[in-house]
CSV table of C-alpha atoms in Angstrom, one decimal:
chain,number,residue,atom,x,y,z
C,7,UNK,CA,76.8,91.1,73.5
C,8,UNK,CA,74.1,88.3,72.8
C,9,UNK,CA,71.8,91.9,73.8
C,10,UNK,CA,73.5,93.9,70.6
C,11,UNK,CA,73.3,91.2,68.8
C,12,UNK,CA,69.9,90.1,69.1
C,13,UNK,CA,68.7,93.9,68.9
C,14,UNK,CA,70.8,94.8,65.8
C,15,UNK,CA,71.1,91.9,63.6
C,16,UNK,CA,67.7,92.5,61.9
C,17,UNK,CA,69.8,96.2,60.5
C,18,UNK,CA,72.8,94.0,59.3
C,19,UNK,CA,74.8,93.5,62.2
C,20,UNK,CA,76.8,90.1,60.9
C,21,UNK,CA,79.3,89.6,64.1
C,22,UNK,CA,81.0,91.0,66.7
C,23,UNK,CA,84.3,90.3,69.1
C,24,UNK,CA,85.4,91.6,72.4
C,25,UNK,CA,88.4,91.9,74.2
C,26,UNK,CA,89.1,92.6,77.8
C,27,UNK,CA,91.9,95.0,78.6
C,28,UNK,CA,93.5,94.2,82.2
C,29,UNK,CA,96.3,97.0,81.6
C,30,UNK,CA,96.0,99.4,84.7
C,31,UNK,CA,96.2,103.0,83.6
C,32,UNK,CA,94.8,102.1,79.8
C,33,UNK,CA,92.1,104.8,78.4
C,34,UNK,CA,90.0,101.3,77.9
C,35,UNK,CA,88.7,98.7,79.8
C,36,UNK,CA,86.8,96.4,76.8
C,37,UNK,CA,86.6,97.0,73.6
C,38,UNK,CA,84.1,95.9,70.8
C,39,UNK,CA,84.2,95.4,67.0
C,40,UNK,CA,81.1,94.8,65.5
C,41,UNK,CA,80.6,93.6,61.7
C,42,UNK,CA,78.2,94.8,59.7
C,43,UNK,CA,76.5,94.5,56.4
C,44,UNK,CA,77.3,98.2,55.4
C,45,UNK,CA,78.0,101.5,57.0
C,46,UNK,CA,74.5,102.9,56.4
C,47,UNK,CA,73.2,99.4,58.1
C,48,UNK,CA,75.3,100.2,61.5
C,49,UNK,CA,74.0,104.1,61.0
C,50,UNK,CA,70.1,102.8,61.1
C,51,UNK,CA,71.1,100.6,63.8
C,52,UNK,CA,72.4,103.0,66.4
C,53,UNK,CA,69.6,105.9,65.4
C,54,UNK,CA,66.9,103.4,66.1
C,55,UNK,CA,65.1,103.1,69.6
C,56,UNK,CA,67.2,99.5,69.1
C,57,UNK,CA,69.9,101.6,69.4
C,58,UNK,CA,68.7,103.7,72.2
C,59,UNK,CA,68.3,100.5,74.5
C,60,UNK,CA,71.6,99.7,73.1
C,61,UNK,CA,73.7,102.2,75.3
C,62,UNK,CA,71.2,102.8,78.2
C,63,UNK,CA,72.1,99.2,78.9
C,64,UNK,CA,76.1,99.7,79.5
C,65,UNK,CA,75.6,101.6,82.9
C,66,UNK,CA,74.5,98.0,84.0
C,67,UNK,CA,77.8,96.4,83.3
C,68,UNK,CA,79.9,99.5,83.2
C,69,UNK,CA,81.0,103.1,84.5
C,70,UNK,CA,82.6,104.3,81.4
C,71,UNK,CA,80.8,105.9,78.8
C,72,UNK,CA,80.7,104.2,75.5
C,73,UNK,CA,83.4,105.5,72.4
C,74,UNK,CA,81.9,105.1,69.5
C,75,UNK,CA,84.6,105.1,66.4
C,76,UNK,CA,83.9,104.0,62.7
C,77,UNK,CA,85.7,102.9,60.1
C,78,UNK,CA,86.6,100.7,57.0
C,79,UNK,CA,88.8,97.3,58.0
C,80,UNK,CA,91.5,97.8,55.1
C,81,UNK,CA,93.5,94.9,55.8
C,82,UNK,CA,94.4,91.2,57.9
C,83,UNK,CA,96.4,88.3,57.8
């Protein structure tokens, strides 16, 4: 993550968290939550060559392909 985060942040990536899953069977192994300034920020981000380097670098850690989902946080505690 230090990677995304020193590739992205200059598009408005603001933070980020991981969690590790260690639930045999689960359809995910680690997932990510990034923060970022705006939507359109993120968009830039993972359509630039930053982004490109991004995801060819997840084969080095990983043998799962990367699921990308969006969206709006519309609530905490």
């Amino acid at each position: 993550m230090p990677f995304v985060q020193k590739q992205w942040a200059p598009y408005g990536l603001t933070g980020w968290r991981v969690a590790h899953y260690d639930n045999e069977g689960a359809p995910y192994a680690v997932q990510g939550w990034l923060e970022w300034e705006s939507k359109e920020s993120a968009d830039k981000a993972m359509a630039s060559e930053d982004g490109t380097a991004v995801f060819a670098d997840v084969p080095k850690f990983s043998d799962k392909t990367p699921a990308v989902l969006t969206g709006q946080q519309v609530g905490s505690a």
